[in-house]
Amino acid sequence: EVQLVESGGGLVQPGGSLRLSCAASGFAFINSEMNWVRQAPGKGLEWISYVSSTGSLIYYADSVKGRFTISRDNAKNSLHLQMNGLRAEDTAVYFCGRALVAQVIDNWGQGTLVIVSS
Amino acid sequence: EIVLTQSPGTLSLSPGERATLSCRASQSVIGNYLAWYQQKPGQAPRLLIYGTSSRATGIPDRFSGSGSGTDFTLTISRLETEDFAVYYCQQYGSSPPITFGQGTRLEIK
């Protein structure tokens, strides 16, 4: 069974940093493209980042470019999102997702809540 | 960036009825690379359809997708109570960035 478990969310002050992690199991992580998608409270879905299976190809949404960094550790079956310079508008539930193909996400974690507030 | 506009914002129907959800793109979606997701409160989204019309694993055949270019449709042939949720379309042909529609809430009438 495919499992994705996010961690690392919490309350952080504006300008602060957080590192989210996503532990993957039940599938060949090393062969899988991965994404991060977020959802602000009561709002819709926003894709924020993609990484290819080898980590050689990375994309970001403009809203996080230069502040967030996606990475993966294929030896540890884990995906990460380093978030710096956090803003109030980054408050959201952050989901990691395995791509069926490209950025079509066929398996999602349960999400981790990030709150940016003073 | 391709903007996806979903309509209606809210759709009120009864179990057994047919639901038709629309997703219109601001420009042609390359390869008709359009997906649909279902999301229930407090849950992660669930992939229903990708490539405009391919059902994801385990998705019942009452869900179908169609369209091309800028106009796409998700149809649920006979609504069941578990189908009442929010539905999002997503384009992935012109990426980055991937974009989602704002969602259609399907509620019980």
Coordinates of C-alpha atoms in Angstrom, one line a residue:
Chain A
E1 CA 0.0 0.0 0.0
V2 CA 1.3 3.4 -1.0
Q3 CA 1.8 5.6 2.1
L4 CA 2.9 9.2 2.3
V5 CA 3.3 10.8 5.7
E6 CA 4.1 14.5 6.0
S7 CA 5.7 16.1 9.1
G8 CA 7.3 19.3 10.2
G9 CA 4.4 21.7 10.1
G10 CA 3.6 24.1 12.9
L11 CA 3.4 27.7 14.0
V12 CA 6.2 30.0 12.8
Q13 CA 6.7 33.8 12.8
P14 CA 6.7 35.8 9.6
G15 CA 10.2 35.7 8.1
G16 CA 10.9 32.3 9.8
S17 CA 11.8 28.9 8.3
L18 CA 10.4 25.4 8.4
R19 CA 11.4 22.2 6.8
L20 CA 8.7 19.8 5.8
S21 CA 9.3 16.1 5.2
C22 CA 7.4 13.4 3.5
A23 CA 8.1 9.8 4.3
A24 CA 7.2 7.4 1.5
S25 CA 6.6 3.7 1.6
G26 CA 4.8 1.0 -0.4
F27 CA 6.2 1.9 -3.8
A28 CA 9.4 2.5 -5.7
F29 CA 10.1 6.0 -4.5
I30 CA 13.4 6.1 -6.5
N31 CA 11.4 5.9 -9.7
S32 CA 8.7 8.4 -8.8
E33 CA 8.2 12.0 -9.6
M34 CA 7.0 14.0 -6.6
N35 CA 5.1 17.2 -5.9
W36 CA 4.1 19.6 -3.1
V37 CA 0.7 21.1 -3.2
R38 CA -0.8 23.4 -0.6
Q39 CA -4.3 24.5 0.4
A40 CA -4.9 27.7 2.4
P41 CA -7.8 27.4 5.0
G42 CA -11.1 27.3 3.1
K43 CA -9.4 27.8 -0.2
G44 CA -8.5 25.8 -3.3
L45 CA -5.5 23.8 -4.3
E46 CA -2.2 25.4 -5.2
W47 CA 0.6 23.4 -6.8
I48 CA 4.0 24.7 -5.5
S49 CA 6.8 22.4 -6.5
Y50 CA 7.8 19.3 -8.5
V51 CA 10.9 17.2 -8.5
S52 CA 11.8 14.4 -11.0
S53 CA 12.7 11.0 -9.8
T54 CA 16.5 11.7 -9.9
G55 CA 16.2 15.2 -8.6
S56 CA 17.6 16.6 -11.7
L57 CA 14.5 18.5 -12.8
I58 CA 12.8 20.9 -10.4
Y59 CA 10.0 23.3 -10.8
Y60 CA 8.5 26.0 -8.5
A61 CA 5.4 28.1 -8.6
D62 CA 6.2 31.8 -8.8
S63 CA 4.7 32.4 -5.4
V64 CA 7.5 30.4 -3.7
K65 CA 10.4 30.6 -6.1
G66 CA 13.5 31.8 -4.3
R67 CA 12.1 31.1 -0.9
F68 CA 11.3 27.4 -1.0
T69 CA 13.6 24.5 -1.9
I70 CA 12.4 21.0 -2.8
S71 CA 14.8 18.1 -2.3
R72 CA 14.6 14.3 -2.1
D73 CA 16.7 11.5 -0.5
N74 CA 16.1 8.4 -2.6
A75 CA 18.2 6.3 -0.1
K76 CA 15.8 7.2 2.7
N77 CA 12.6 7.4 0.6
S78 CA 12.0 10.9 1.7
L79 CA 10.9 14.2 0.2
H80 CA 11.6 17.6 1.7
L81 CA 10.5 21.2 1.4
Q82 CA 12.7 23.8 3.0
M83 CA 10.6 27.0 3.4
N84 CA 12.4 30.2 4.2
G85 CA 11.1 33.8 4.4
L86 CA 7.7 32.6 5.4
R87 CA 4.8 35.0 5.0
A88 CA 1.2 35.0 6.3
E89 CA 0.0 34.0 2.9
D90 CA 2.0 30.7 3.2
T91 CA -0.4 29.5 5.9
A92 CA -1.9 26.3 4.5
V93 CA -2.0 22.6 4.7
Y94 CA 0.9 21.2 2.7
F95 CA 0.4 17.9 0.9
C96 CA 3.1 15.8 -0.7
G97 CA 2.0 13.8 -3.7
R98 CA 3.3 11.0 -5.9
A99 CA 2.9 11.7 -9.6
L100 CA 1.2 9.2 -11.8
V101 CA 2.7 11.1 -14.6
A102 CA 4.4 14.5 -14.5
Q103 CA 2.3 16.6 -12.1
V104 CA -0.8 14.4 -12.0
I105 CA -1.0 13.2 -8.4
D106 CA -2.4 9.8 -7.8
N107 CA -1.4 9.4 -4.2
W108 CA -1.5 12.1 -1.5
G109 CA -0.3 12.4 2.1
Q110 CA -2.7 13.5 4.8
G111 CA -1.1 17.0 4.9
T112 CA 0.7 19.0 7.5
L113 CA -0.5 22.4 8.6
V114 CA 1.8 25.4 8.5
I115 CA 0.7 28.6 10.3
V116 CA 2.6 31.8 9.7
S117 CA 1.7 34.3 12.4
S118 CA 3.2 36.5 15.0
Chain B
E1 CA 0.0 30.8 -17.0
I2 CA -3.2 29.0 -17.9
V3 CA -6.1 30.1 -15.8
L4 CA -8.8 27.4 -15.2
T5 CA -12.4 28.6 -14.5
Q6 CA -14.8 26.1 -13.1
S7 CA -18.6 26.4 -13.3
P8 CA -20.9 26.4 -11.6
G9 CA -19.4 27.4 -8.2
T10 CA -21.9 25.3 -6.4
L11 CA -24.1 22.6 -7.9
S12 CA -27.1 21.3 -5.9
L13 CA -28.5 17.9 -7.1
S14 CA -30.1 14.9 -5.6
P15 CA -28.8 11.3 -5.5
G16 CA -29.5 9.5 -8.7
E17 CA -29.3 12.7 -10.8
R18 CA -26.6 13.4 -13.4
A19 CA -23.9 16.0 -12.6
T20 CA -22.1 18.0 -15.3
L21 CA -19.1 20.1 -14.1
S22 CA -17.3 22.5 -16.4
C23 CA -13.7 23.6 -16.6
R24 CA -12.7 26.3 -19.1
A25 CA -9.1 27.2 -19.8
S26 CA -7.8 30.6 -20.7
Q27 CA -5.8 29.1 -23.5
S28 CA -5.7 25.7 -25.1
V29 CA -4.5 22.9 -22.8
I30 CA -1.5 21.2 -24.5
G31 CA -2.1 17.6 -25.2
N32 CA -5.4 17.8 -23.5
Y33 CA -3.5 17.2 -20.3
L34 CA -6.4 17.9 -17.9
A35 CA -7.1 16.0 -14.7
W36 CA -10.0 16.0 -12.2
Y37 CA -9.8 15.5 -8.4
Q38 CA -12.4 15.0 -5.7
Q39 CA -11.9 16.4 -2.2
K40 CA -14.0 15.8 0.8
P41 CA -13.8 17.9 4.0
G42 CA -10.7 17.1 6.0
Q43 CA -9.3 14.8 3.4
A44 CA -6.6 14.9 0.8
P45 CA -7.7 15.2 -2.8
R46 CA -8.4 12.0 -4.8
L47 CA -7.5 11.7 -8.5
L48 CA -10.5 10.8 -10.6
I49 CA -9.5 11.5 -14.2
Y50 CA -6.3 12.3 -16.1
G51 CA -5.6 13.0 -19.7
T52 CA -9.1 14.4 -20.1
S53 CA -10.8 11.0 -20.1
S54 CA -8.7 8.3 -18.5
R55 CA -10.1 7.1 -15.1
A56 CA -7.6 6.6 -12.3
T57 CA -7.3 3.2 -10.6
G58 CA -10.4 2.2 -8.7
I59 CA -12.6 5.1 -9.9
P60 CA -16.2 3.9 -10.8
D61 CA -17.3 4.2 -14.3
R62 CA -20.1 6.6 -13.4
F63 CA -17.3 9.2 -13.5
S64 CA -16.3 10.3 -17.0
G65 CA -14.3 13.1 -18.5
S66 CA -14.5 14.7 -21.9
G67 CA -13.4 17.8 -23.8
S68 CA -10.5 19.3 -25.7
G69 CA -8.8 22.6 -26.3
T70 CA -10.2 25.0 -23.7
D71 CA -13.4 23.3 -22.7
F72 CA -13.6 20.2 -20.5
T73 CA -16.3 18.4 -18.6
L74 CA -16.6 16.0 -15.7
T75 CA -19.8 14.0 -15.8
I76 CA -21.1 11.9 -12.9
S77 CA -23.8 9.8 -14.5
R78 CA -25.9 8.8 -11.4
L79 CA -24.9 10.6 -8.2
E80 CA -24.4 8.6 -5.1
T81 CA -24.3 10.1 -1.6
E82 CA -20.5 9.7 -1.4
D83 CA -20.1 11.8 -4.5
F84 CA -21.0 15.0 -2.8
A85 CA -17.7 16.9 -2.4
V86 CA -15.6 19.6 -4.0
Y87 CA -14.2 18.9 -7.5
Y88 CA -11.1 20.5 -9.0
C89 CA -9.7 20.5 -12.5
Q90 CA -6.0 20.7 -13.1
Q91 CA -4.0 21.3 -16.3
Y92 CA -0.5 19.9 -16.6
G93 CA 0.2 20.4 -20.2
S94 CA 1.8 23.8 -19.8
S95 CA 4.0 23.4 -16.8
P96 CA 5.4 25.0 -14.9
P97 CA 3.2 26.2 -13.4
I98 CA 0.6 23.5 -13.0
T99 CA -2.7 25.2 -12.3
F100 CA -5.9 24.2 -10.6
G101 CA -9.4 25.5 -11.1
Q102 CA -11.1 27.2 -8.1
G103 CA -13.4 24.2 -7.5
T104 CA -17.0 23.3 -7.8
R105 CA -18.9 22.3 -4.7
L106 CA -21.4 19.5 -5.4
E107 CA -24.0 19.5 -2.6
I108 CA -27.1 17.5 -1.8
K109 CA -30.3 19.3 -2.8

